Coordinates of C-alpha atoms and ligand atoms in Angstrom, one line a residue:
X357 CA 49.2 131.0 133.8
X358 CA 50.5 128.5 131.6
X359 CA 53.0 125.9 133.4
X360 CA 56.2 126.2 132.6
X361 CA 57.4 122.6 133.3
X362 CA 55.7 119.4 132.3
X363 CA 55.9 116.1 134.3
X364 CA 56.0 112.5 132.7
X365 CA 55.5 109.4 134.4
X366 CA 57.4 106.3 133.6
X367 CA 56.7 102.3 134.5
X368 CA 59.2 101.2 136.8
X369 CA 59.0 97.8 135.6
X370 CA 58.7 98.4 131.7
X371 CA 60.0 101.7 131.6
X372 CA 56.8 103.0 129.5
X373 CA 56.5 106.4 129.4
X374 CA 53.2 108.1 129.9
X375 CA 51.9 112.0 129.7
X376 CA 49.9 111.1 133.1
X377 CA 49.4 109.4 136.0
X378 CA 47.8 105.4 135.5
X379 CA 47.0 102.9 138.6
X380 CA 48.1 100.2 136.2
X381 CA 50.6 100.3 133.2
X382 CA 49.1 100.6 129.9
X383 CA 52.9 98.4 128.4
X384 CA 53.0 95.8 131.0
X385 CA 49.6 95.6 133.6
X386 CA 51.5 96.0 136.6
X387 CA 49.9 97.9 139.1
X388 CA 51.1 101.0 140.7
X389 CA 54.6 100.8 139.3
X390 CA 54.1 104.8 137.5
X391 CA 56.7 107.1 139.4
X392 CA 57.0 111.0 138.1
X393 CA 60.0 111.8 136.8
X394 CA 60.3 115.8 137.6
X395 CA 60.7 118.2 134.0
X396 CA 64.2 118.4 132.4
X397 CA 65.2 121.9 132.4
X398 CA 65.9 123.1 128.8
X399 CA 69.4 122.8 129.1
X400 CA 69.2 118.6 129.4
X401 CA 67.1 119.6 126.6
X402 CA 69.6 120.7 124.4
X403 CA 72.1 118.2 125.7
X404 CA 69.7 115.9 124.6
X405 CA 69.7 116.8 121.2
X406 CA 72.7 115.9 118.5
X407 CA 74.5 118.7 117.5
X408 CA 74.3 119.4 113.4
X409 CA 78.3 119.8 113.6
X410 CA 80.3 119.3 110.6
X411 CA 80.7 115.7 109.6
X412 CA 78.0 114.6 111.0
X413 CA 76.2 114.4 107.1
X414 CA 75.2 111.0 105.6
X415 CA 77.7 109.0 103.7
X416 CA 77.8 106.6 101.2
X417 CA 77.9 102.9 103.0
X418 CA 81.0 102.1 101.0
X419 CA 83.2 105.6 101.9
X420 CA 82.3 104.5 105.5
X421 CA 86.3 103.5 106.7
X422 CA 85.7 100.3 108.8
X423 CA 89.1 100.3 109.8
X424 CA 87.7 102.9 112.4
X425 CA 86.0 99.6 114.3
X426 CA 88.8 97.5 114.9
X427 CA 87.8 95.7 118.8
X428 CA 89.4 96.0 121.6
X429 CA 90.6 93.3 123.2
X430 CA 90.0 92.9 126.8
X431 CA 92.3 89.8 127.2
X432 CA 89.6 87.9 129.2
X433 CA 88.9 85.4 126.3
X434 CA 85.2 84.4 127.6
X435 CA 84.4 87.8 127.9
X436 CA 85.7 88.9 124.6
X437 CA 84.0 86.2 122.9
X438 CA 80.5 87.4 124.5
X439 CA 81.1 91.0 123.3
X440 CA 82.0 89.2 119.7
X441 CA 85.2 88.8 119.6
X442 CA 86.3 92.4 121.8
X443 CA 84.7 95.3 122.7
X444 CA 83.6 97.9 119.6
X445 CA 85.1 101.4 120.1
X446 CA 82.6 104.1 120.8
X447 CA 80.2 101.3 122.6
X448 CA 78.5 101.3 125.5
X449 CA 77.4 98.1 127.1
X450 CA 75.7 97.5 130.2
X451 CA 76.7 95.2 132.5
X452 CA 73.1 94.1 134.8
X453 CA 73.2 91.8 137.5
X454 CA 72.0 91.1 141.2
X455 CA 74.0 92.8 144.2
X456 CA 76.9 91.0 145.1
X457 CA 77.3 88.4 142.1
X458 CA 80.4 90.1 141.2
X459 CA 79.4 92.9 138.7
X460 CA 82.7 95.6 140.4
X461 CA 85.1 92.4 140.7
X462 CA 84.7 91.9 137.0
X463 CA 84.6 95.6 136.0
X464 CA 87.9 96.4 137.7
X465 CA 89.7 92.8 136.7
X466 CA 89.2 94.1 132.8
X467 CA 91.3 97.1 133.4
X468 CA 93.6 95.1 135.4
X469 CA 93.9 92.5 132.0
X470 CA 94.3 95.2 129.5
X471 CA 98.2 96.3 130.2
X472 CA 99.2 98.2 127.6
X473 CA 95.7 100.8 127.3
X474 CA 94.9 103.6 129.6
X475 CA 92.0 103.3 131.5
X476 CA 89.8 104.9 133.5
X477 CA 87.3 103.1 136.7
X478 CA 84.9 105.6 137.7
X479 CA 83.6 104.5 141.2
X480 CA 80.3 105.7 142.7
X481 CA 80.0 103.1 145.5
X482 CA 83.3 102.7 147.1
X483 CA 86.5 104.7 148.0
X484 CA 90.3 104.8 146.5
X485 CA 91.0 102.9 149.6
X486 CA 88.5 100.6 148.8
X487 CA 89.0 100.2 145.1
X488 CA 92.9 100.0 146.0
X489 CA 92.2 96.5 148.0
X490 CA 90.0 94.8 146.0
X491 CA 92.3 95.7 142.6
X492 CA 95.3 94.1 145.1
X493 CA 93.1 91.1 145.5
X494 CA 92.8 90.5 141.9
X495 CA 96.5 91.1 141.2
X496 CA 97.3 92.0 138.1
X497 CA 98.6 95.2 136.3
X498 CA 97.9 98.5 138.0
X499 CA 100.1 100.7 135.5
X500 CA 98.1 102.0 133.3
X501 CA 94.3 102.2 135.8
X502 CA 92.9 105.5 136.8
X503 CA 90.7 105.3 139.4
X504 CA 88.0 108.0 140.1
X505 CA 86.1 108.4 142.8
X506 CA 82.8 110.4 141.4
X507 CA 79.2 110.7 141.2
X508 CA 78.6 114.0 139.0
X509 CA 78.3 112.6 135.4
X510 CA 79.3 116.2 133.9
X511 CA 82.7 116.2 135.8
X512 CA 83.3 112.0 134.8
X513 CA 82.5 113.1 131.3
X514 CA 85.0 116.0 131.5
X515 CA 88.0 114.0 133.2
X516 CA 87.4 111.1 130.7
X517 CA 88.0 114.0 127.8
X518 CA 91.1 115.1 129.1
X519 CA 92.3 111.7 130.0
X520 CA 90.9 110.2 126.9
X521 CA 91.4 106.5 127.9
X522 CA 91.5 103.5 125.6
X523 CA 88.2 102.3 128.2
X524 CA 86.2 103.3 130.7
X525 CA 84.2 101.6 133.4
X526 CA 81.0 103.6 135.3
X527 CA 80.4 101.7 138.5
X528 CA 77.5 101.9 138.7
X529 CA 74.4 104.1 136.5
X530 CA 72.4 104.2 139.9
X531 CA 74.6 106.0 141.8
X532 CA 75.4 108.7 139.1
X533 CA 73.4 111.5 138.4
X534 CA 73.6 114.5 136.2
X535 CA 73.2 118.2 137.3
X536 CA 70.6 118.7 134.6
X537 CA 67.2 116.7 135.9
X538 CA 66.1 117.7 139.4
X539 CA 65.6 114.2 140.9
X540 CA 67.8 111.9 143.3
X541 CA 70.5 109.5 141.7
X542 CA 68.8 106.3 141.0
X543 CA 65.5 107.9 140.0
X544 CA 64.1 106.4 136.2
X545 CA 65.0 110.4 134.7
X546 CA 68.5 110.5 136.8
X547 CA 69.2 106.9 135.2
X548 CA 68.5 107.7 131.8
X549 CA 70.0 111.1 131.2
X550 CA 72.8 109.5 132.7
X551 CA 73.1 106.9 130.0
X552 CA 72.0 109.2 127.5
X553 CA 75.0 111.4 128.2
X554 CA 77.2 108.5 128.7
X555 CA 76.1 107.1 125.1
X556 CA 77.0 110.7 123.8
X557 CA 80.0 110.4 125.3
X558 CA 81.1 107.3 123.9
X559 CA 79.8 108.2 120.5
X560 CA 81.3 111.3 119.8
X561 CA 84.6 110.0 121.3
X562 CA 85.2 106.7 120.3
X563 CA 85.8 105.4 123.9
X564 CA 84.1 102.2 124.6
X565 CA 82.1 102.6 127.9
X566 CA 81.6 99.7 130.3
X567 CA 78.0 100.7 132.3
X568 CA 77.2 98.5 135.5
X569 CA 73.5 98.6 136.7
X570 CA 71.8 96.6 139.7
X571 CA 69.1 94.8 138.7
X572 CA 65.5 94.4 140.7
X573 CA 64.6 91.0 141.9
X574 CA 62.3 90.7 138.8
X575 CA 65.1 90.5 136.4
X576 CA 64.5 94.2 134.8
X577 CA 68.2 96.3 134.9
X578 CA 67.5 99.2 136.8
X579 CA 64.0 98.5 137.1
X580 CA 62.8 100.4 133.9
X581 CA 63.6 98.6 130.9
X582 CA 64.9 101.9 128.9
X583 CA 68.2 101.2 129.7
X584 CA 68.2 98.2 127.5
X585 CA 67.3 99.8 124.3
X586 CA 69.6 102.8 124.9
X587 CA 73.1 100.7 125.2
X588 CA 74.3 98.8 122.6
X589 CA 75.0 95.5 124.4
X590 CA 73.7 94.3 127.6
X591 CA 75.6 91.3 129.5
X592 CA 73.7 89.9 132.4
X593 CA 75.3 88.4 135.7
X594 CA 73.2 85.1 136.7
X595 CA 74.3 82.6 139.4
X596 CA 72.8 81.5 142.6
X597 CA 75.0 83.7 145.3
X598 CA 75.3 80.3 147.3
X599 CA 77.6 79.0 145.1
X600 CA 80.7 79.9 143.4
X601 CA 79.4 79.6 139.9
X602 CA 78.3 82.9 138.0
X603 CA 76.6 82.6 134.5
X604 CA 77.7 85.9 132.3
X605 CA 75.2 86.1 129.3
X606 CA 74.5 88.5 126.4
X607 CA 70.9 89.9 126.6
X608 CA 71.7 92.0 123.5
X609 CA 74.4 92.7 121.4
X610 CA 74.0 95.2 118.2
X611 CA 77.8 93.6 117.2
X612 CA 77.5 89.4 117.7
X613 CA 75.4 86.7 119.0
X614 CA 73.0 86.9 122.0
X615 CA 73.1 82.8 122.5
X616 CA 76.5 82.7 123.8
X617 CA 77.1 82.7 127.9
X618 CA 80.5 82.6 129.8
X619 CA 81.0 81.0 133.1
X620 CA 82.9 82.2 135.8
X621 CA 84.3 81.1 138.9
X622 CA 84.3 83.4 142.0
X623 CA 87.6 82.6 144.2
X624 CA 89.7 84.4 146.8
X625 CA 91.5 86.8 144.0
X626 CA 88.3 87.4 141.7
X627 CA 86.6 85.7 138.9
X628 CA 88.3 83.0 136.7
X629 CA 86.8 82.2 133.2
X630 CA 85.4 78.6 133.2
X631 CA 87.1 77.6 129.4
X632 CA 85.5 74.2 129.8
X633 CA 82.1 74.7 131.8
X634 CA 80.8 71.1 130.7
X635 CA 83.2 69.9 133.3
X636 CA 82.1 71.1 135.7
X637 CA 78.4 71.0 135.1
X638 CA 78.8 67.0 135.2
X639 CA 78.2 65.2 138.2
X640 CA 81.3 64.4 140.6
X641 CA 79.7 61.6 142.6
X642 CA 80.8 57.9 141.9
X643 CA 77.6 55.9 142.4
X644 CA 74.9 56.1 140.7
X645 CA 72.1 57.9 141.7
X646 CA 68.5 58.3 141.0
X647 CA 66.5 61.0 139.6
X648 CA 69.8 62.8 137.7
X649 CA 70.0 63.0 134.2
X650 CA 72.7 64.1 131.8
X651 CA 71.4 67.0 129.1
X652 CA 73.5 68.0 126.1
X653 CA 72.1 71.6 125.3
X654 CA 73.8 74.2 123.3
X655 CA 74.3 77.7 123.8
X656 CA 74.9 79.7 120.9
X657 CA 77.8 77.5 119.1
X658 CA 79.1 76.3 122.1
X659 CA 78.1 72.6 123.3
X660 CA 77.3 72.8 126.7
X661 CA 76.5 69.1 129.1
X662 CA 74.8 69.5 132.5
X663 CA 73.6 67.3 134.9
X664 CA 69.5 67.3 135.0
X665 CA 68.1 66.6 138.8
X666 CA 64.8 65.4 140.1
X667 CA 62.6 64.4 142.7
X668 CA 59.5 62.8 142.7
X669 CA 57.7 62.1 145.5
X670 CA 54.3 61.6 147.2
X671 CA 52.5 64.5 147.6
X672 CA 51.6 64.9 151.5
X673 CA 49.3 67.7 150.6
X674 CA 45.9 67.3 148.5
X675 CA 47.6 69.4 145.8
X676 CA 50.6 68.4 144.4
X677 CA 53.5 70.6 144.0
X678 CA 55.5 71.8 141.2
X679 CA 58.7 73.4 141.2
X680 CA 61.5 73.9 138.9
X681 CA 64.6 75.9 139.4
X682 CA 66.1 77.2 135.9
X683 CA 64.0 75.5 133.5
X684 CA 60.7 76.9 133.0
X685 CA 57.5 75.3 135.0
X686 CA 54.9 75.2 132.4
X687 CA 56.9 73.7 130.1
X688 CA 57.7 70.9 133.2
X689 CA 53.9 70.7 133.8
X690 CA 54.0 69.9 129.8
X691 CA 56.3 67.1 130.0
X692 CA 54.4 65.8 132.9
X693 CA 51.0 66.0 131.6
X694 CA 52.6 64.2 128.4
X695 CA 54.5 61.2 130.5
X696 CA 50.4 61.3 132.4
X697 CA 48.5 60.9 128.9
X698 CA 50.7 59.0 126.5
X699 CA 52.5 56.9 128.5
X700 CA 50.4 56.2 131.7
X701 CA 53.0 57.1 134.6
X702 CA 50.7 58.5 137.6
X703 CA 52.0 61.7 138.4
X704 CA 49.5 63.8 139.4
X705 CA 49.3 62.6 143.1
X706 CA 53.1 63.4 143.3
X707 CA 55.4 66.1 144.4
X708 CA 58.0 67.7 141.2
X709 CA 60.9 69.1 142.1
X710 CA 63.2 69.9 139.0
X711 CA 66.7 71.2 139.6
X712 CA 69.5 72.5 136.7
X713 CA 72.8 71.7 138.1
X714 CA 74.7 74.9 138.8
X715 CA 72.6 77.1 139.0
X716 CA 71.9 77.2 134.9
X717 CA 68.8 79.0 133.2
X718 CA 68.1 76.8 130.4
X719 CA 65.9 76.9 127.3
X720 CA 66.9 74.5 124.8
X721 CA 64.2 72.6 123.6
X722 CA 67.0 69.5 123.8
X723 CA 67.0 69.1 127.7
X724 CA 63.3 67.9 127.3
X725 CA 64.6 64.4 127.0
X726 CA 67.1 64.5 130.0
X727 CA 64.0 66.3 132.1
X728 CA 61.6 63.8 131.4
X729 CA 65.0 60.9 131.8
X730 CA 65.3 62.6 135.6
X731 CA 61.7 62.6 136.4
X732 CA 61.7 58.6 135.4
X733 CA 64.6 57.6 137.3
X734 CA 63.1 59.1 140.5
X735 CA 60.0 57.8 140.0
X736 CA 61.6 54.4 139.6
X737 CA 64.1 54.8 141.8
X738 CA 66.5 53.5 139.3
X739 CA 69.7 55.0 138.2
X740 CA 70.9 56.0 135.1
X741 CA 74.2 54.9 133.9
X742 CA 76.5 57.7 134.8
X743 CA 78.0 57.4 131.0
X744 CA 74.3 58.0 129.4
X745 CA 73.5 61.2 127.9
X746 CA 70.2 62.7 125.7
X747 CA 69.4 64.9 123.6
X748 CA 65.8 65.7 122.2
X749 CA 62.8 67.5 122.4
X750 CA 59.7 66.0 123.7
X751 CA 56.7 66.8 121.8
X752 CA 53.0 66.6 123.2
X753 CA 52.0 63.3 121.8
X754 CA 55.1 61.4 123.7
X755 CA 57.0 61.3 120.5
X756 CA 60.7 62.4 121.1
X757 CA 61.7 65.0 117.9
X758 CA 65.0 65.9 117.1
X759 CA 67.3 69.0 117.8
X760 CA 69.4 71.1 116.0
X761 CA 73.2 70.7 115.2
X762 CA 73.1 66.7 116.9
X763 CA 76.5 66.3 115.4
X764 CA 78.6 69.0 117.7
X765 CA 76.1 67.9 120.9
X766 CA 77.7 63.9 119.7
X767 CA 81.0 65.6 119.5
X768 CA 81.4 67.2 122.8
X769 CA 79.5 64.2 124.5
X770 CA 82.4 61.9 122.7
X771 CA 85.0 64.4 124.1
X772 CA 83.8 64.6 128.0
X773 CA 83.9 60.7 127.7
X774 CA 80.2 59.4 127.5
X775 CA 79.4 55.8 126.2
X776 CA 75.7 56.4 124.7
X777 CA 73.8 59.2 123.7
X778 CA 69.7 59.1 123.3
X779 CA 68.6 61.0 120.1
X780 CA 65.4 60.9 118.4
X781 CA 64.4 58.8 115.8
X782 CA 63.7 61.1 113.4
X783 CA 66.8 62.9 113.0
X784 CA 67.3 62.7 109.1
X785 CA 71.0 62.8 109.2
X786 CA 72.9 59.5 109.6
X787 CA 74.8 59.9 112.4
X788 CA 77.8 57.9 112.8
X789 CA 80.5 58.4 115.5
X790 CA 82.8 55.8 116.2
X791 CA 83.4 55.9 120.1
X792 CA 79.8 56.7 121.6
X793 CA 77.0 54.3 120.5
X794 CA 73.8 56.4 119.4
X795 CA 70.5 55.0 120.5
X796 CA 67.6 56.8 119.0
X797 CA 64.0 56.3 120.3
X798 CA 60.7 57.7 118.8
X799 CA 58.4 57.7 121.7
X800 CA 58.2 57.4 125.6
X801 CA 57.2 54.2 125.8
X802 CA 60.5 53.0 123.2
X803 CA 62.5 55.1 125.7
X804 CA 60.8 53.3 128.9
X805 CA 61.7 49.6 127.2
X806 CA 65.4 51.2 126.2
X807 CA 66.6 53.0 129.0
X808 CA 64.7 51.3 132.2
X809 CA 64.7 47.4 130.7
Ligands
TYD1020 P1 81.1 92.5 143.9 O1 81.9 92.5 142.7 O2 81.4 93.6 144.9 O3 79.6 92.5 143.6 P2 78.6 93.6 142.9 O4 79.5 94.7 142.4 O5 77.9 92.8 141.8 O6 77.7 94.0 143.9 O7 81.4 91.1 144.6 C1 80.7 90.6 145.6 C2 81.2 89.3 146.2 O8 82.3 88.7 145.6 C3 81.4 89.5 147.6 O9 80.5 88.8 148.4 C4 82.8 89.0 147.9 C5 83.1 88.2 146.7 N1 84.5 88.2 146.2 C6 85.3 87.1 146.2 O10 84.8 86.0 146.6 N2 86.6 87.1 145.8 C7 87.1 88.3 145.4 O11 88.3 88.3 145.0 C8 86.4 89.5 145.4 C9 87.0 90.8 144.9 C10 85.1 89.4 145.8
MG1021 MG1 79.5 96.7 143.2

């Protein structure tokens, strides 16, 4: 007898999707990540499938009304400025992060923002009750917030209709699931139908949709990666949960920039936007210490200083060891092996540690030069001047190259009140500010003679 129902089997790392069962993923070689996701009955099916209503025919790119698209503004001005200036009506954009970085407290502080539009929480995790303190924490307006308590996507989707909100928030995808697909909530089928219908949803009605999904301790949102390529924006929470800073960046963003990132505090009544994070990325500390270094990156348009820590030590162990927190290793063991070769400095009997001051991710080529500034001072044990800055990428021969957009990193540097700023040689543009001397060096060993005379 012929079967009826057909299983699939999906990565939960990657998401890939696969007709059987592997030991290894074909998409990304991890081993025994394949879980089955049970058949759809034929009524997800046809949910699945777009409906050939009227209206729904191609049209000529100029007819197309953009009027229609006007944003939404959320009235959190880092968060608007993430989404691209607002929040596109009919989007849907997931909101990832790690448990307890703040994913609800920012969720339920937009509604509280936005006075004038209806709109409509949808809780899966907590109570009213609960939902009721934490929104009296934050303060705020409470006029015009529906809060719903729910787990069955069908009914959300069906309240949302009638209510027909100017927003609304679905806290969060794993605990949601949809009547259709015979699996428990939080399962890779549960967690994209869910979405899928959620994305209808916000499609066919024109109500952006706010989607919050834990992330696994690998980075992925909701463990399989489908997610990502089903919404139309992702923002990611980062931020160590020690301390009170929490890094909101765009992943993806089908309407602006994926460079830009917001910072946020976390305090007693919620999360306040950071409008100036430089400031606080920059060492309080009055004396001078060893091993810091001060690196002007950028992110997206926005300048952005941080402080650049290090520590070099004997290694106590036959091996050395390596370590860098938010700045990639390999490219650390780079700049190591480079100071090692082209400029002599005996580093592979010594411990690494490498530290981004609060708890940034960065990957601007341009910290190079503060990294390699840090590891020197704390091999020295010699300071650098707290009004010192750099800015340049370090290339494998020793010689220092120059970065992109020099004259807003000079700007902002000028602004938050440094004296000198270390650039590379080569920058073809005369740079001239009057206020912060530029010192420009073309190798390692020019830098050793300038910086630790
Ligand atoms: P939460 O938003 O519940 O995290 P998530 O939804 O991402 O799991 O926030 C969790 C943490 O934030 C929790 O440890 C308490 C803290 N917090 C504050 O410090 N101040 C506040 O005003 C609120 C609401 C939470
Ligand atoms: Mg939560």
């Amino acid at each position: 007898m012929a079967k009826s129902t057909k299983s699939t089997w999906f990565c939960t790392e990657c998401g890939a999707e696969s007709a059987k069962w592997m030991g290894r993923c074909p998409a990304c070689g991890s081993w025994n990540t394949m879980v089955e996701a049970p058949s759809q009955s034929t009524k997800a099916k046809s949910s699945s499938s777009r409906s050939s209503s009227t209206g729904n025919a191609p049209k000529a790119l100029k007819e197309i009304d953009f009027s229609d698209e006007s944003r939404l503004v959320l009235g959190m001005p880092e968060v608007d400025r993430l989404l691209g200036g607002g929040i596109v009506p009919g989007s849907l954009v997931l909101l990832g992060g790690e448990p307890g970085i703040g994913k609800s407290t920012l969720s339920l502080q937009i509604p509280l923002h936005l006075k004038d539009a209806k709109t409509l929480y949808v809780s899966g995790e907590e109570s009213l009750k609960q939902v009721k303190m934490r929104a009296q924490r934050l303060g705020g307006e409470e006029d015009n917030c529906y809060i719903f308590c729910h787990t069955c996507i069908e009914d959300i989707i069906a309240q949302a209709e009638e209510m027909n909100p100017a927003l609304m928030i679905v806290d969060s995808v794993q605990t949601m699931y949809t009547s259709s697909v015979e699996s428990t909530p939080g399962s890779v089928s549960q967690i994209k139908e869910v979405a899928a219908c959620l994305l209808r949803y916000a499609k066919e009605s024109g109500v952006p949709v706010i989607l919050i999904g834990h992330i696994t301790k690998d980075g992925y949102i909701a463990g399989p990666k489908i997610l990502e390529h089903i919404v139309d924006v992702v923002l990611q929470f980062e931020g160590e949960n020690r301390g009170s800073y929490r890094v909101l960046r765009g992943i993806k963003n089908r309407f602006g920039s994926t460079s830009e990132l917001a910072v946020f505090e976390m305090t007693g009544t919620g999360l306040r936007e950071v409008t100036n994070p430089s400031e606080m990325l920059i060492p309080m500390h009055q004396e001078q210490l060893s091993g810091t270094a001060i690196a002007v990156s950028l992110d997206g348009t926005r300048p952005l200083l941080f402080e650049v820590q290090a520590l070099v030590s004997s290694a106590v162990y036959g091996t050395a060891q390596r370590s860098a927190t938010g700045f990639d290793t390999r490219r650390l063991n780079m700049l190591l092996a480079v100071l090692e070769k082209r400029a002599g400095f005996k580093l592979s009997a010594k411990d690494v540690f490498l530290n981004m001051a609060g708890g940034l991710k960065v990957n601007d080529p341009a910290c190079d030069l503060a990294v390699v500034c840090a590891v020197l001072s704390s091999n020295f044990d010699f300071a650098i001047p707290a009004d010192v800055c750099f800015a340049a990428e370090v290339g494998l021969s020793g010689e220092i190259r120059p970065i992109t957009q020099a004259d807003r990193r000079i700007a902002e540097a000028l602004r938050l009140g440094f004296k000198k700023i270390y650039l590379s040689s080569y920058s073809s543009i005369e740079l001239q500010h009057p206020g912060i001397e530029i010192v420009k060096v073309a190798d390692i060993p020019a830098l050793v003679r300038k910086l630790f005379k």
